[in-house]
Amino acid sequence: MESKKTKGRKVHTNSKNSSKTNRSGNPKSIQSNRKNPAKSGPKDYRDQARNSKNSKGKKGRSVLSTVMMVIAGGVLLFSLYQIVMMVAPYYTGGQEYDKVKEMAVESKEDTDSSGDDGDGGFQVDFEALLAQNPDTVAWIRMEEPAVISYPVVKSLDNEEYLTKTFSANDNKLGAIFLDMRNNTSFTDRNSFIYGHNLKVGGEMFSQLNAYADEEFCRQHPYFYIYTPDGAEKVYQVFSAGVVAADSDNYNITYSTEDIFLRYLELCRNSSNYQVDVDLNAGSRIVSLSTCTNVNEDERFLVQGVLIEER
């Protein structure tokens, strides 16, 4: 009996010790490891899912940034293309007129060493101009703005040279041209000459509006027109200002002397300032017209009266 009890107690004792071992020895470590997966498994999954989501988010943002950069680059290139296309005609047109001036214009100062008087005169080779463009009728020059020094042409209408240069190239600079209704000898009571006011650069009649200022006119009161017959005509500015494109300032025919005198008075009244110069029924004037680039139905008009011909 005792042996049985003892055996039973030993067995019981071993079971108890086994329980302690489970609580304090390696088996506890095993149990602990069994519990960790139950607690950490879902967390690891959530971390992986979160990391995967963050990775996808970063990748999505990276793709979006790349797309935005490509679009921005495309917009920049298109803008640069537009600017080049806008500026190029002004550049090429300006170069073209520089060549025309080199070809046809000669100041007597340039020939001092060859024995000429060197009085600072201005000479135009109309033979060369007419060979290049038979529509040539004159050359117009201002001391200031000095850029206004161009050949003057005339065609059968007032449209052709709005978009065609002196050298017959299509270009938004166009040309300086005489009104189709005027005589090429500049013997009409009023001769109209047109030129563009460009938004870029200062060529053609773009700087004509300098005459809006009275002081500028007082400092530079004259402009000059040279004709193929060798004549030099000197005009004094007497009127400068903005007028409507359809105003009476653009009348070109006058049936009587009184009507012409009233026209001259109209021009004086349209001017930004008054100039002390004689105007009468026998006066011969030249009207220089350009856009204002402010309102489409307005023009800037500078008018000069012939005071000398030599």
Short mmCIF file of C-alpha atoms in Angstrom, two decimals:
data_model
loop_
_atom_site.label_atom_id
_atom_site.label_comp_id
_atom_site.label_asym_id
_atom_site.label_seq_id
_atom_site.Cartn_x
_atom_site.Cartn_y
_atom_site.Cartn_z
CA MET A 1 0.00 0.00 0.00
CA GLU A 2 2.71 2.39 0.94
CA SER A 3 4.53 1.64 -2.16
CA LYS A 4 1.47 2.34 -4.15
CA LYS A 5 0.84 5.59 -2.29
CA THR A 6 4.41 6.48 -2.56
CA LYS A 7 4.36 5.73 -6.18
CA GLY A 8 1.28 7.75 -6.55
CA ARG A 9 2.78 10.65 -4.66
CA LYS A 10 5.89 10.50 -6.76
CA VAL A 11 3.82 10.59 -9.77
CA HIS A 12 1.86 13.48 -8.32
CA THR A 13 5.03 15.22 -7.25
CA ASN A 14 6.51 14.84 -10.70
CA SER A 15 3.39 16.30 -12.15
CA LYS A 16 3.59 19.24 -9.80
CA ASN A 17 7.24 19.79 -10.56
CA SER A 18 6.45 19.54 -14.19
CA SER A 19 3.94 22.27 -13.71
CA LYS A 20 6.51 24.44 -12.02
CA THR A 21 8.94 23.73 -14.74
CA ASN A 22 6.38 24.79 -17.18
CA ARG A 23 6.01 28.07 -15.33
CA SER A 24 9.66 28.82 -14.62
CA GLY A 25 11.91 26.90 -16.98
CA ASN A 26 12.27 26.47 -20.69
CA PRO A 27 8.72 25.37 -21.16
CA LYS A 28 7.67 28.92 -20.10
CA SER A 29 9.82 30.24 -22.83
CA ILE A 30 8.11 27.90 -25.24
CA GLN A 31 4.74 29.01 -23.95
CA SER A 32 5.77 32.60 -24.28
CA ASN A 33 6.75 31.99 -27.85
CA ARG A 34 3.45 30.42 -28.49
CA LYS A 35 1.66 33.49 -27.16
CA ASN A 36 3.72 36.03 -29.21
CA PRO A 37 2.46 34.91 -32.60
CA ALA A 38 -1.08 35.31 -31.35
CA LYS A 39 -0.31 38.90 -30.30
CA SER A 40 2.21 39.98 -32.95
CA GLY A 41 1.06 38.18 -36.07
CA PRO A 42 -1.79 40.59 -36.97
CA LYS A 43 0.43 43.56 -36.03
CA ASP A 44 3.11 42.40 -38.39
CA TYR A 45 0.47 42.04 -41.07
CA ARG A 46 -0.81 45.52 -40.38
CA ASP A 47 2.74 46.94 -40.55
CA GLN A 48 3.37 45.16 -43.81
CA ALA A 49 0.07 46.41 -45.20
CA ARG A 50 0.85 49.92 -44.00
CA ASN A 51 4.35 49.81 -45.48
CA SER A 52 2.93 48.46 -48.72
CA LYS A 53 0.36 51.24 -48.80
CA ASN A 54 2.99 53.89 -48.07
CA SER A 55 5.18 52.44 -50.78
CA LYS A 56 2.32 52.57 -53.25
CA GLY A 57 1.49 56.12 -52.13
CA LYS A 58 5.07 57.25 -52.62
CA LYS A 59 5.19 55.55 -56.00
CA GLY A 60 1.91 57.21 -56.99
CA ARG A 61 3.17 60.60 -55.90
CA SER A 62 6.41 60.02 -57.80
CA VAL A 63 4.50 59.17 -60.97
CA LEU A 64 2.26 62.23 -60.51
CA SER A 65 5.29 64.48 -59.99
CA THR A 66 6.89 63.09 -63.14
CA VAL A 67 3.72 63.68 -65.14
CA MET A 68 3.44 67.24 -63.79
CA MET A 69 7.09 67.92 -64.67
CA VAL A 70 6.55 66.60 -68.20
CA ILE A 71 3.47 68.79 -68.62
CA ALA A 72 5.28 71.84 -67.21
CA GLY A 73 8.22 71.17 -69.53
CA GLY A 74 5.87 70.90 -72.49
CA VAL A 75 4.16 74.18 -71.58
CA LEU A 76 7.56 75.87 -71.22
CA LEU A 77 8.77 74.60 -74.59
CA PHE A 78 5.53 75.67 -76.26
CA SER A 79 5.80 79.12 -74.66
CA LEU A 80 9.39 79.45 -75.86
CA TYR A 81 8.31 78.38 -79.33
CA GLN A 82 5.58 81.01 -79.33
CA ILE A 83 8.02 83.70 -78.23
CA VAL A 84 10.52 82.71 -80.91
CA MET A 85 7.82 82.71 -83.57
CA MET A 86 6.69 86.15 -82.43
CA VAL A 87 10.13 87.72 -82.22
CA ALA A 88 11.77 86.08 -85.25
CA PRO A 89 9.97 88.19 -87.90
CA TYR A 90 11.06 91.40 -86.16
CA TYR A 91 14.64 90.21 -86.07
CA THR A 92 14.78 89.01 -89.66
CA GLY A 93 12.87 92.07 -90.89
CA GLY A 94 15.20 94.40 -89.03
CA GLN A 95 18.22 92.69 -90.54
CA GLU A 96 16.66 92.98 -93.98
CA TYR A 97 16.20 96.74 -93.67
CA ASP A 98 19.71 97.15 -92.28
CA LYS A 99 21.00 95.58 -95.49
CA VAL A 100 18.82 97.88 -97.59
CA LYS A 101 20.27 100.89 -95.79
CA GLU A 102 23.82 99.63 -96.25
CA MET A 103 23.11 99.13 -99.94
CA ALA A 104 21.41 102.44 -100.74
CA VAL A 105 22.40 105.11 -98.22
CA GLU A 106 25.60 107.06 -98.21
CA SER A 107 26.47 110.09 -96.13
CA LYS A 108 28.94 112.55 -97.60
CA GLU A 109 30.86 112.18 -94.34
CA ASP A 110 31.72 108.67 -95.52
CA THR A 111 33.53 110.07 -98.56
CA ASP A 112 35.66 112.79 -96.92
CA SER A 113 38.88 110.92 -97.59
CA SER A 114 38.13 110.79 -101.30
CA GLY A 115 38.09 114.56 -101.61
CA ASP A 116 34.40 115.44 -101.25
CA ASP A 117 33.33 118.46 -99.25
CA GLY A 118 32.03 116.37 -96.37
CA ASP A 119 29.17 118.69 -95.46
CA GLY A 120 27.31 115.88 -93.67
CA GLY A 121 24.76 115.43 -96.46
CA PHE A 122 22.63 112.37 -97.05
CA GLN A 123 22.58 110.55 -100.37
CA VAL A 124 20.36 107.74 -101.60
CA ASP A 125 21.23 105.32 -104.40
CA PHE A 126 17.81 105.13 -106.04
CA GLU A 127 19.20 103.17 -108.96
CA ALA A 128 20.01 100.31 -106.58
CA LEU A 129 16.65 100.64 -104.82
CA LEU A 130 14.64 100.63 -108.05
CA ALA A 131 16.59 97.60 -109.27
CA GLN A 132 15.51 95.73 -106.17
CA ASN A 133 11.97 97.11 -106.03
CA PRO A 134 10.40 99.10 -108.90
CA ASP A 135 7.71 100.35 -106.49
CA THR A 136 10.26 102.67 -104.85
CA VAL A 137 9.10 106.31 -104.86
CA ALA A 138 11.15 108.01 -102.14
CA TRP A 139 13.24 107.74 -98.99
CA ILE A 140 12.09 109.24 -95.68
CA ARG A 141 14.50 110.19 -92.90
CA MET A 142 14.32 111.76 -89.46
CA GLU A 143 17.23 113.02 -87.40
CA GLU A 144 15.42 111.61 -84.37
CA PRO A 145 14.06 109.01 -83.97
CA ALA A 146 17.05 108.04 -86.14
CA VAL A 147 15.59 104.58 -86.77
CA ILE A 148 13.06 106.22 -89.08
CA SER A 149 15.13 106.09 -92.23
CA TYR A 150 13.47 103.89 -94.84
CA PRO A 151 12.63 103.56 -98.51
CA VAL A 152 9.06 104.52 -99.38
CA VAL A 153 7.08 102.39 -101.81
CA LYS A 154 3.69 102.62 -103.50
CA SER A 155 1.42 99.91 -104.89
CA LEU A 156 -1.99 99.74 -106.53
CA ASP A 157 -3.65 99.38 -103.12
CA ASN A 158 -3.00 100.23 -99.49
CA GLU A 159 -2.91 96.59 -98.37
CA GLU A 160 0.03 94.91 -100.10
CA TYR A 161 2.81 96.48 -98.05
CA LEU A 162 1.10 95.95 -94.73
CA THR A 163 2.59 92.46 -94.69
CA LYS A 164 5.33 92.64 -97.32
CA THR A 165 8.74 94.19 -96.84
CA PHE A 166 10.60 96.39 -99.29
CA SER A 167 12.45 93.28 -100.48
CA ALA A 168 9.09 91.57 -101.18
CA ASN A 169 9.31 89.15 -98.24
CA ASP A 170 6.27 88.26 -96.19
CA ASN A 171 6.87 89.84 -92.80
CA LYS A 172 4.78 91.65 -90.21
CA LEU A 173 7.14 94.66 -90.39
CA GLY A 174 5.69 95.46 -93.79
CA ALA A 175 7.05 98.56 -95.50
CA ILE A 176 6.71 102.33 -95.38
CA PHE A 177 4.31 103.15 -98.20
CA LEU A 178 2.67 106.12 -99.88
CA ASP A 179 -1.11 106.26 -100.18
CA MET A 180 -2.25 104.78 -103.49
CA ARG A 181 -4.15 108.01 -104.26
CA ASN A 182 -1.10 110.25 -104.00
CA ASN A 183 1.25 111.48 -106.69
CA THR A 184 4.77 110.07 -106.37
CA SER A 185 6.21 113.54 -106.93
CA PHE A 186 4.79 114.73 -103.57
CA THR A 187 3.13 117.68 -105.26
CA ASP A 188 -0.32 116.98 -103.80
CA ARG A 189 -1.66 119.28 -101.13
CA ASN A 190 -1.46 116.36 -98.70
CA SER A 191 0.57 113.16 -99.14
CA PHE A 192 -0.08 110.30 -96.70
CA ILE A 193 2.67 107.87 -95.72
CA TYR A 194 1.88 104.81 -93.59
CA GLY A 195 4.00 102.54 -91.41
CA HIS A 196 3.46 100.00 -88.66
CA ASN A 197 3.71 100.63 -84.93
CA LEU A 198 5.19 97.32 -83.77
CA LYS A 199 4.64 95.79 -80.35
CA VAL A 200 8.17 94.38 -80.34
CA GLY A 201 11.26 96.30 -81.39
CA GLY A 202 11.32 99.90 -82.54
CA GLU A 203 11.40 99.61 -86.32
CA MET A 204 9.24 101.29 -88.95
CA PHE A 205 6.98 104.01 -87.42
CA SER A 206 7.00 102.50 -83.92
CA GLN A 207 8.86 105.50 -82.50
CA LEU A 208 6.85 108.12 -84.34
CA ASN A 209 4.85 108.76 -81.17
CA ALA A 210 7.91 110.49 -79.71
CA TYR A 211 6.34 113.56 -81.36
CA ALA A 212 3.49 113.39 -78.85
CA ASP A 213 5.84 115.40 -76.63
CA GLU A 214 6.09 119.10 -77.45
CA GLU A 215 9.67 119.40 -76.20
CA PHE A 216 10.78 116.56 -78.46
CA CYS A 217 9.22 118.33 -81.44
CA ARG A 218 11.00 121.56 -80.57
CA GLN A 219 14.33 119.73 -80.46
CA HIS A 220 13.68 117.77 -83.67
CA PRO A 221 11.25 119.82 -85.76
CA TYR A 222 12.15 118.50 -89.24
CA PHE A 223 11.96 115.37 -91.35
CA TYR A 224 13.26 114.81 -94.87
CA ILE A 225 12.02 113.14 -98.05
CA TYR A 226 14.34 112.28 -100.92
CA THR A 227 13.02 111.44 -104.39
CA PRO A 228 14.57 109.64 -107.40
CA ASP A 229 14.86 112.93 -109.32
CA GLY A 230 17.51 114.04 -106.82
CA ALA A 231 15.31 116.41 -104.82
CA GLU A 232 15.50 116.75 -101.03
CA LYS A 233 12.33 118.08 -99.40
CA VAL A 234 12.43 119.48 -95.87
CA TYR A 235 9.24 119.39 -93.76
CA GLN A 236 8.57 121.03 -90.41
CA VAL A 237 6.22 119.25 -88.03
CA PHE A 238 3.17 121.38 -87.20
CA SER A 239 0.76 118.81 -85.79
CA ALA A 240 1.03 115.58 -83.79
CA GLY A 241 -1.66 113.71 -81.90
CA VAL A 242 -4.08 110.81 -81.68
CA VAL A 243 -7.07 110.92 -84.04
CA ALA A 244 -9.85 108.53 -85.01
CA ALA A 245 -9.07 106.29 -87.96
CA ASP A 246 -12.18 107.55 -89.77
CA SER A 247 -11.78 111.21 -88.84
CA ASP A 248 -11.67 114.10 -91.31
CA ASN A 249 -7.93 114.30 -90.63
CA TYR A 250 -7.63 111.57 -93.26
CA ASN A 251 -9.32 113.57 -96.00
CA ILE A 252 -7.03 113.68 -98.98
CA THR A 253 -8.93 115.74 -101.54
CA TYR A 254 -10.01 119.38 -101.19
CA SER A 255 -12.18 120.93 -103.86
CA THR A 256 -11.45 124.54 -102.91
CA GLU A 257 -8.76 126.51 -101.13
CA ASP A 258 -11.18 127.33 -98.31
CA ILE A 259 -11.85 123.65 -97.69
CA PHE A 260 -8.11 123.01 -97.56
CA LEU A 261 -7.60 125.91 -95.13
CA ARG A 262 -10.33 124.50 -92.88
CA TYR A 263 -8.60 121.15 -93.06
CA LEU A 264 -5.30 122.71 -91.93
CA GLU A 265 -7.12 124.35 -89.03
CA LEU A 266 -8.63 120.99 -88.09
CA CYS A 267 -5.15 119.47 -88.00
CA ARG A 268 -3.81 122.26 -85.81
CA ASN A 269 -6.67 121.77 -83.38
CA SER A 270 -6.06 118.03 -83.28
CA SER A 271 -2.44 118.51 -82.28
CA ASN A 272 -1.09 118.03 -78.76
CA TYR A 273 0.59 121.42 -79.08
CA GLN A 274 0.83 124.44 -81.37
CA VAL A 275 3.80 125.16 -83.61
CA ASP A 276 4.62 128.62 -84.98
CA VAL A 277 4.89 127.85 -88.69
CA ASP A 278 3.14 129.42 -91.67
CA LEU A 279 0.28 127.43 -93.22
CA ASN A 280 -1.67 128.76 -96.18
CA ALA A 281 -3.70 127.65 -99.20
CA GLY A 282 -0.51 126.96 -101.15
CA SER A 283 1.04 124.75 -98.48
CA ARG A 284 2.16 121.22 -99.31
CA ILE A 285 2.06 118.84 -96.39
CA VAL A 286 3.00 115.24 -95.66
CA SER A 287 1.03 113.20 -93.11
CA LEU A 288 2.76 110.29 -91.35
CA SER A 289 0.30 107.78 -89.93
CA THR A 290 0.65 104.77 -87.64
CA CYS A 291 -1.40 102.77 -85.15
CA THR A 292 -1.48 103.61 -81.45
CA ASN A 293 -1.54 99.98 -80.25
CA VAL A 294 -4.11 101.13 -77.71
CA ASN A 295 -7.40 101.25 -79.59
CA GLU A 296 -7.91 99.71 -83.01
CA ASP A 297 -9.93 102.68 -84.24
CA GLU A 298 -7.26 105.25 -83.35
CA ARG A 299 -4.17 106.47 -85.17
CA PHE A 300 -1.19 108.60 -84.29
CA LEU A 301 -0.75 111.28 -86.93
CA VAL A 302 2.30 113.50 -87.43
CA GLN A 303 2.05 116.19 -90.09
CA GLY A 304 4.72 118.40 -91.57
CA VAL A 305 4.62 121.29 -93.99
CA LEU A 306 7.14 121.71 -96.81
CA ILE A 307 9.46 124.59 -95.91
CA GLU A 308 12.36 123.97 -98.29
CA GLU A 309 13.24 121.99 -101.40
CA ARG A 310 16.75 121.61 -102.70
#
